[in-house]
Each structure stands twice: as structure tokens, then as C-alpha cells.
Short mmCIF file of C-alpha atoms in Angstrom, two decimals:
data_model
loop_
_atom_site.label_atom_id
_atom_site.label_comp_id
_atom_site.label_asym_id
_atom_site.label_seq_id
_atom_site.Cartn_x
_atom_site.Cartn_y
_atom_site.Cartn_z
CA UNK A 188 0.00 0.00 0.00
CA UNK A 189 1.05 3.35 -0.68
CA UNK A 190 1.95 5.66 1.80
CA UNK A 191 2.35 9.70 1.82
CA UNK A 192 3.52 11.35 4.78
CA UNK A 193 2.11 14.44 6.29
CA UNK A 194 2.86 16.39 9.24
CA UNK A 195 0.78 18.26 11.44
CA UNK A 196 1.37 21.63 11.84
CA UNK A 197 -0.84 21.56 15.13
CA UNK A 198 -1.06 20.26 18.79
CA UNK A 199 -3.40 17.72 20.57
CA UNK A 200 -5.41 19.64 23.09
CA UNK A 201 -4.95 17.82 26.36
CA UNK A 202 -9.14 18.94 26.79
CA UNK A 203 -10.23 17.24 23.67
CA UNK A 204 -13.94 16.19 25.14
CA UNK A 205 -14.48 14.60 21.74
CA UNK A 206 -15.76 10.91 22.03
CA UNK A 207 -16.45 10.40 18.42
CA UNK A 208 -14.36 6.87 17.27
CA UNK A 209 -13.24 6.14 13.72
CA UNK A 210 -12.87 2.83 12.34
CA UNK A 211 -10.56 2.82 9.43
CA UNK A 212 -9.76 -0.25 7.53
CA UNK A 213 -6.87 0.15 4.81
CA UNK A 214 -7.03 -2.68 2.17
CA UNK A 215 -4.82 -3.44 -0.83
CA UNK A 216 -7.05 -5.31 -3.49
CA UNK A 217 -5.74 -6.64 -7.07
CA UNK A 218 -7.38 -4.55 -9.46
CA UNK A 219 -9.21 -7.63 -11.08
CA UNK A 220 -11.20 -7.49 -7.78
CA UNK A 221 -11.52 -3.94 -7.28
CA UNK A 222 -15.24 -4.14 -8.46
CA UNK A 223 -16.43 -6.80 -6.69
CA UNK A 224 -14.75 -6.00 -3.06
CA UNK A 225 -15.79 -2.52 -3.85
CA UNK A 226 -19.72 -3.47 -4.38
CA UNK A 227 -19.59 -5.58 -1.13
CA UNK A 228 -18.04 -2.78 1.05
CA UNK A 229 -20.32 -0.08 -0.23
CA UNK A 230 -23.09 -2.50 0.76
CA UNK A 231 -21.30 -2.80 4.08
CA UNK A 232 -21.34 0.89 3.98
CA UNK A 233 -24.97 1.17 3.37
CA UNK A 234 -26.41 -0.55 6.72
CA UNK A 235 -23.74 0.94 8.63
CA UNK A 236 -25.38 4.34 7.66
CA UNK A 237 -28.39 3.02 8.73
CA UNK A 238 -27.12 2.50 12.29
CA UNK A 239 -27.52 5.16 15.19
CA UNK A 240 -24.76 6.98 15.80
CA UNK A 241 -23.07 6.67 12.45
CA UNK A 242 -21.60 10.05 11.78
CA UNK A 243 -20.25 9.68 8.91
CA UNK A 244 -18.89 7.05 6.44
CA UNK A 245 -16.87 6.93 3.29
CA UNK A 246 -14.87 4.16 0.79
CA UNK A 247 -11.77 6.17 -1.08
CA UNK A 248 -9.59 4.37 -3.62
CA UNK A 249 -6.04 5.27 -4.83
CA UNK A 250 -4.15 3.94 -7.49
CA UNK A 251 -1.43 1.44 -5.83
CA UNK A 252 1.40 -0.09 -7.98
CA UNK A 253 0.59 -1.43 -11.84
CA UNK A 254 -2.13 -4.24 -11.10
CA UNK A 255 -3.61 -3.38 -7.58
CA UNK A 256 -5.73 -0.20 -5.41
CA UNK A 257 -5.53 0.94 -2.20
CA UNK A 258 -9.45 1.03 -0.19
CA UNK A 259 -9.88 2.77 2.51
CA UNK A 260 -12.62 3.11 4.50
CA UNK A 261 -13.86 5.76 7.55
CA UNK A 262 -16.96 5.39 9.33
CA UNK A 263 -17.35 7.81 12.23
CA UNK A 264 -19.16 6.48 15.45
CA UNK A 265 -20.57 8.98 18.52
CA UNK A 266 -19.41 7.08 21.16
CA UNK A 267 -18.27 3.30 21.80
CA UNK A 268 -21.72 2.26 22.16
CA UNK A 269 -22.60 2.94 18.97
CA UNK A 270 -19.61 0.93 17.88
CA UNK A 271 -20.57 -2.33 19.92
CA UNK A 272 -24.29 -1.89 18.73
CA UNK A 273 -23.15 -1.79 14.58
CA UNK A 274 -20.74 -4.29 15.03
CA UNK A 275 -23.58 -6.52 16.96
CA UNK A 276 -26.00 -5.73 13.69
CA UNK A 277 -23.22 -6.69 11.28
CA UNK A 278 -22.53 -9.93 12.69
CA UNK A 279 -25.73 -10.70 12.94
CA UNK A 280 -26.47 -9.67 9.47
CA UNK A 281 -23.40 -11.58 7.99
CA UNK A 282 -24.52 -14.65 9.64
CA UNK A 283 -27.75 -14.67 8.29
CA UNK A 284 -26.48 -14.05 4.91
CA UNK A 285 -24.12 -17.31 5.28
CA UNK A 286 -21.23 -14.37 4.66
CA UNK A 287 -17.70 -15.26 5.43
CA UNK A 288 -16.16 -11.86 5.27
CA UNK A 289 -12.58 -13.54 5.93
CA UNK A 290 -13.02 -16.08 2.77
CA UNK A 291 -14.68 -13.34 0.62
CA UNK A 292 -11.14 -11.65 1.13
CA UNK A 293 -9.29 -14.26 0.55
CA UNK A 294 -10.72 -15.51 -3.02
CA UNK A 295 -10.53 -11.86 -4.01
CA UNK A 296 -6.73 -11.85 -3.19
CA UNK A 297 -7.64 -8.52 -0.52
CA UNK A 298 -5.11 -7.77 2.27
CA UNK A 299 -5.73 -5.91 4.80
CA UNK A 300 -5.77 -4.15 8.12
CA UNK A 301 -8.48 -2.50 10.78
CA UNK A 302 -8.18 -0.43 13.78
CA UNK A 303 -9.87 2.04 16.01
CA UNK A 304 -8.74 5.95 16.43
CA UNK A 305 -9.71 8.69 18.03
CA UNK A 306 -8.78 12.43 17.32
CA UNK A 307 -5.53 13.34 18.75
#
């Protein structure tokens, strides 16, 4: 995955009262998947909006090396709860579907990583 560096020009505020959480999951996908992976996460994307406390969500490609894209995607969450409450809808909703998210990936050739932030 392609990287570019930034800097910031400001500093954390030790009062930050912000509780808002980001997910952001960074995935390098062959480009012969691109579609496909893209499709399923916008559809991921979709009941996520639907759930309370979703702030805001987005999926952003960028052109990796010669045969493969970067995907990222940010979802913005209220508060923790909110969090634990989606995630508790998506795994419900994946395991009525049947959907293995981790062997979906892995026929598409996607690699990937997650993680949870907060504003600094």
C-alpha cells in the first residue's frame, strides 16, 4: 500500500472532550477485484449508515502499484456504544447471509488491516 507522509502543523489539546471513534480499515485489493470488493463494502457501507450513531462514512480508492488499489474506509461512530451496537447488527447480518467476510477476502486476493482511532 502506498503511503504519503504528512505532518501536522498543530497540537493535541490535552481537553479534547471529543468521544467520536473512527474505524478505518486500509485494504490493498488486485485490481481484477476492485469491483467486486468494492460493491460488497459499499453495501457494508450502506447498513452501517443506517445504524444510530453513524456520523459519517466513506470508501476512497487510490491507485497502488501497476495491477492493484488501495481502499480505505472511515466510518465515524458517537461514542463506543454505537460501535458495539453496529458491530452486533453486522454480525448478525453476515450470519444470516451465510457471509464469510474472511473467505470473501481471501478468493478476491484482498489484504488488509483494521483499527480504532480517536482524534488526537
Amino acid at each position: 500500500m502506498s503511503h504519503e507522509s504528512s505532518t501536522a502543523t498543530s497540537t493535541p489539546s490535552a481537553t479534547s472532550t471529543s468521544t467520536s471513534l473512527f474505524r478505518i480499515d486500509k485494504f490493498v485489493v488486485p485490481s481484477q477485484s476492485l469491483w467486486a470488493f468494492v460493491e460488497r463494502i459499499q453495501q457494508v457501507q450502506q447498513t452501517l449508515g443506517r445504524q444510530p450513531g453513524c456520523l459519517q462514512k466513506h470508501v476512497l480508492t487510490q491507485k497502488g502499484d501497476s495491477s492493484e488499489f488501495d481502499v480505505v474506509t472511515v466510518v465515524e461512530w458517537a461514542s463506543a456504544d454505537a460501535v458495539a451496537a453496529a458491530q452486533a447488527v453486522m454480525q448478525k447480518q453476515l450470519a444470516s447471509e451465510g457471509f464469510d467476510i474472511q473467505a470473501f477476502r481471501k478468493k478476491l486476493g484482498v489484504r488488509g488491516d483494521s483499527g480504532m482511532y480517536r482524534k488526537a
